Amino acid sequence: MDANNFKYIVIVIICLFVILHKSFNIRIILALIIAFVIIFYIKYFYNKKPSTEIKNYPSLEFIKDEELSNFMYNIEDIYMYNPLEYENLIKTLNKFYEYYELAFIDETTANKNYEIMDTYKQNALNILSSIILTTDNQYIRYKINTSAETLNEIMTKHLDQISYLSDNDIYKNGYNVNTKIIDFDSTKPYNNYNDMFKNYSYEVY
């Protein structure tokens, strides 16, 4: 027997015992009414608890960038369609911003960090776009597409800043064996889109 059902039966028996102990008349009806009121009260508050837990979205524990944080909070409603990919997106953005900050701490790493951040950017866009595959909701699909464009703009702006740091480092220190040439052109999948640095794809790899 289900534990909750057993609990409700016990409540009914106790109410009947207390009220019928004195006499057997209309009090039985009163006992049942009281029992059902108690049961309803318990079930109502029991069912209310999970709803407060559903909205515990993953936190942006590392991202200090206001634009990226606001972006993720604005798309919280897509979390339910693919929680795993939503969390992967947060982890990817965390790593992207980690290398962004490191480039400002040590300008000589900007050249190498640009390439790493560029990979995280493509991964982030692919992760976000892959959530489309998990829903037929047209509003959510449209929101994901427009959000991908917004995320692309935000991350491209960050990459632009790192590119400037890289150029500045090369200008001051010149090229060396560790210098990587930032590649703005390479072979891309068919369904790609453009930004000022590269052609990117919403292809899910």
Short mmCIF file of C-alpha atoms in Angstrom, two decimals:
data_model
loop_
_atom_site.label_atom_id
_atom_site.label_comp_id
_atom_site.label_asym_id
_atom_site.label_seq_id
_atom_site.Cartn_x
_atom_site.Cartn_y
_atom_site.Cartn_z
CA MET A 1 0.00 0.00 0.00
CA ASP A 2 1.22 3.49 -0.85
CA ALA A 3 2.56 5.33 2.23
CA ASN A 4 0.41 8.40 1.53
CA ASN A 5 -2.77 6.31 1.18
CA PHE A 6 -2.00 4.52 4.44
CA LYS A 7 -1.53 7.90 6.13
CA TYR A 8 -4.91 9.11 4.87
CA ILE A 9 -6.67 5.94 6.08
CA VAL A 10 -5.14 6.39 9.53
CA ILE A 11 -6.42 9.99 9.61
CA VAL A 12 -9.95 8.83 8.78
CA ILE A 13 -9.86 6.09 11.44
CA ILE A 14 -8.60 8.47 14.10
CA CYS A 15 -11.30 11.03 13.29
CA LEU A 16 -14.00 8.35 13.38
CA PHE A 17 -12.71 6.97 16.67
CA VAL A 18 -12.58 10.35 18.37
CA ILE A 19 -16.04 11.45 17.27
CA LEU A 20 -17.86 8.10 17.46
CA HIS A 21 -16.49 7.38 20.89
CA LYS A 22 -19.40 9.32 22.38
CA SER A 23 -22.31 8.46 20.11
CA PHE A 24 -23.24 6.99 16.71
CA ASN A 25 -25.25 9.62 14.87
CA ILE A 26 -24.62 12.56 12.56
CA ARG A 27 -21.13 12.80 14.07
CA ILE A 28 -19.95 10.16 11.58
CA ILE A 29 -20.62 12.61 8.77
CA LEU A 30 -18.76 15.30 10.68
CA ALA A 31 -15.84 12.93 11.20
CA LEU A 32 -15.59 12.19 7.49
CA ILE A 33 -15.77 15.88 6.60
CA ILE A 34 -12.97 16.69 9.04
CA ALA A 35 -10.87 13.80 7.71
CA PHE A 36 -11.27 14.93 4.09
CA VAL A 37 -10.39 18.52 5.02
CA ILE A 38 -7.19 17.34 6.70
CA ILE A 39 -6.31 15.13 3.73
CA PHE A 40 -6.91 17.96 1.26
CA TYR A 41 -4.74 20.30 3.34
CA ILE A 42 -1.87 17.80 3.41
CA LYS A 43 -2.07 16.98 -0.32
CA TYR A 44 -2.26 20.67 -1.29
CA PHE A 45 0.90 21.66 0.56
CA TYR A 46 2.68 18.46 -0.45
CA ASN A 47 2.05 19.20 -4.14
CA LYS A 48 3.11 22.83 -3.78
CA LYS A 49 6.68 22.01 -2.75
CA PRO A 50 8.09 20.70 -6.10
CA SER A 51 7.04 23.85 -7.99
CA THR A 52 9.50 25.92 -5.96
CA GLU A 53 12.33 23.55 -6.89
CA ILE A 54 11.76 23.46 -10.66
CA LYS A 55 13.06 27.00 -11.08
CA ASN A 56 16.46 26.26 -9.56
CA TYR A 57 18.41 26.85 -12.76
CA PRO A 58 22.16 26.27 -12.91
CA SER A 59 24.14 29.27 -11.70
CA LEU A 60 26.62 31.28 -13.73
CA GLU A 61 29.24 30.67 -11.06
CA PHE A 62 32.24 32.07 -12.92
CA ILE A 63 30.92 34.54 -15.47
CA LYS A 64 31.43 38.10 -14.32
CA ASP A 65 30.56 39.61 -17.68
CA GLU A 66 27.23 41.42 -17.40
CA GLU A 67 26.19 40.85 -21.02
CA LEU A 68 26.77 37.10 -20.95
CA SER A 69 25.05 36.76 -17.57
CA ASN A 70 22.03 38.77 -18.70
CA PHE A 71 21.88 36.74 -21.88
CA MET A 72 21.67 33.44 -19.97
CA TYR A 73 19.03 34.77 -17.58
CA ASN A 74 16.97 35.93 -20.56
CA ILE A 75 16.87 32.40 -22.00
CA GLU A 76 16.17 30.56 -18.73
CA ASP A 77 12.84 29.36 -20.11
CA ILE A 78 14.60 27.04 -22.59
CA TYR A 79 16.28 25.16 -19.73
CA MET A 80 13.36 22.74 -19.42
CA TYR A 81 13.67 21.63 -23.05
CA ASN A 82 17.21 20.34 -22.64
CA PRO A 83 18.71 20.81 -19.15
CA LEU A 84 21.95 19.00 -20.04
CA GLU A 85 22.73 21.22 -23.03
CA TYR A 86 21.74 24.34 -21.10
CA GLU A 87 24.27 23.41 -18.42
CA ASN A 88 26.88 22.62 -21.10
CA LEU A 89 26.28 26.07 -22.57
CA ILE A 90 26.96 27.67 -19.18
CA LYS A 91 30.18 25.65 -18.78
CA THR A 92 31.32 26.66 -22.28
CA LEU A 93 30.64 30.35 -21.61
CA ASN A 94 32.48 30.04 -18.31
CA LYS A 95 35.58 28.75 -20.11
CA PHE A 96 35.26 31.40 -22.84
CA TYR A 97 35.24 34.19 -20.27
CA GLU A 98 38.03 32.58 -18.25
CA TYR A 99 40.41 32.88 -21.22
CA TYR A 100 39.06 36.36 -21.94
CA GLU A 101 40.12 37.51 -18.47
CA LEU A 102 43.49 35.78 -18.71
CA ALA A 103 44.30 37.71 -21.89
CA PHE A 104 43.83 41.00 -20.03
CA ILE A 105 45.97 39.78 -17.14
CA ASP A 106 48.79 38.76 -19.48
CA GLU A 107 48.63 40.42 -22.91
CA THR A 108 51.20 37.99 -24.32
CA THR A 109 48.59 35.19 -24.06
CA ALA A 110 46.01 37.08 -26.14
CA ASN A 111 47.17 35.57 -29.42
CA LYS A 112 46.87 31.99 -28.16
CA ASN A 113 43.72 32.69 -26.14
CA TYR A 114 41.96 34.12 -29.18
CA GLU A 115 42.15 30.75 -30.92
CA ILE A 116 40.88 28.92 -27.81
CA MET A 117 38.04 31.40 -27.29
CA ASP A 118 37.13 31.15 -30.96
CA THR A 119 36.61 27.40 -30.51
CA TYR A 120 34.50 27.92 -27.39
CA LYS A 121 32.40 30.45 -29.28
CA GLN A 122 31.59 27.96 -32.05
CA ASN A 123 30.85 25.27 -29.47
CA ALA A 124 28.52 27.60 -27.56
CA LEU A 125 26.56 28.48 -30.70
CA ASN A 126 26.28 24.82 -31.67
CA ILE A 127 25.10 23.83 -28.19
CA LEU A 128 22.46 26.56 -28.10
CA SER A 129 21.19 25.73 -31.59
CA SER A 130 21.06 21.99 -30.84
CA ILE A 131 18.27 22.63 -28.30
CA ILE A 132 15.99 23.32 -31.29
CA LEU A 133 16.02 19.57 -31.98
CA THR A 134 14.29 18.87 -28.66
CA THR A 135 11.14 20.95 -29.16
CA ASP A 136 8.39 21.62 -31.71
CA ASN A 137 7.38 24.80 -29.91
CA GLN A 138 7.64 27.46 -32.62
CA TYR A 139 8.08 30.30 -30.15
CA ILE A 140 10.98 28.53 -28.43
CA ARG A 141 12.57 27.63 -31.78
CA TYR A 142 12.34 31.25 -32.89
CA LYS A 143 13.77 32.43 -29.56
CA ILE A 144 16.71 30.04 -29.84
CA ASN A 145 17.50 31.27 -33.36
CA THR A 146 17.39 34.94 -32.39
CA SER A 147 19.28 34.22 -29.17
CA ALA A 148 22.03 32.52 -31.18
CA GLU A 149 22.43 35.69 -33.22
CA THR A 150 22.62 37.75 -30.03
CA LEU A 151 25.16 35.40 -28.47
CA ASN A 152 27.23 35.53 -31.65
CA GLU A 153 27.35 39.33 -31.46
CA ILE A 154 28.34 39.34 -27.77
CA MET A 155 31.10 36.76 -28.17
CA THR A 156 32.40 38.37 -31.37
CA LYS A 157 32.76 41.67 -29.53
CA HIS A 158 34.81 39.92 -26.84
CA LEU A 159 36.97 38.28 -29.49
CA ASP A 160 37.45 41.67 -31.15
CA GLN A 161 38.91 42.99 -27.90
CA ILE A 162 41.28 40.02 -27.62
CA SER A 163 42.33 40.52 -31.24
CA TYR A 164 43.25 44.11 -30.38
CA LEU A 165 45.35 42.91 -27.44
CA SER A 166 47.08 40.41 -29.71
CA ASP A 167 47.85 43.06 -32.33
CA ASN A 168 49.13 45.39 -29.62
CA ASP A 169 51.41 42.70 -28.22
CA ILE A 170 52.83 41.94 -31.68
CA TYR A 171 53.33 45.66 -32.31
CA LYS A 172 55.29 46.06 -29.07
CA ASN A 173 57.20 42.76 -29.02
CA GLY A 174 57.16 41.56 -32.61
CA TYR A 175 56.68 37.99 -33.81
CA ASN A 176 58.28 35.03 -32.09
CA VAL A 177 58.14 31.23 -32.27
CA ASN A 178 55.02 31.20 -30.07
CA THR A 179 53.08 33.72 -32.15
CA LYS A 180 50.04 32.26 -33.87
CA ILE A 181 48.60 33.93 -36.94
CA ILE A 182 44.88 34.48 -36.40
CA ASP A 183 43.16 32.63 -39.23
CA PHE A 184 40.06 34.44 -40.44
CA ASP A 185 39.43 32.16 -43.43
CA SER A 186 39.09 28.40 -43.53
CA THR A 187 36.73 25.73 -44.85
CA LYS A 188 33.31 25.87 -43.20
CA PRO A 189 30.14 23.75 -43.29
CA TYR A 190 27.46 24.58 -45.84
CA ASN A 191 24.94 26.13 -43.44
CA ASN A 192 27.16 28.90 -42.13
CA TYR A 193 26.78 32.52 -41.17
CA ASN A 194 29.25 35.40 -41.13
CA ASP A 195 30.71 37.73 -38.62
CA MET A 196 33.69 40.08 -38.82
CA PHE A 197 36.12 37.30 -37.95
CA LYS A 198 34.90 34.08 -39.54
CA ASN A 199 32.11 32.19 -41.15
CA TYR A 200 30.37 30.18 -38.43
CA SER A 201 27.87 27.36 -38.56
CA TYR A 202 24.84 26.34 -36.57
CA GLU A 203 25.81 22.79 -37.50
CA VAL A 204 25.64 20.48 -34.47
CA TYR A 205 28.90 18.57 -34.27
#
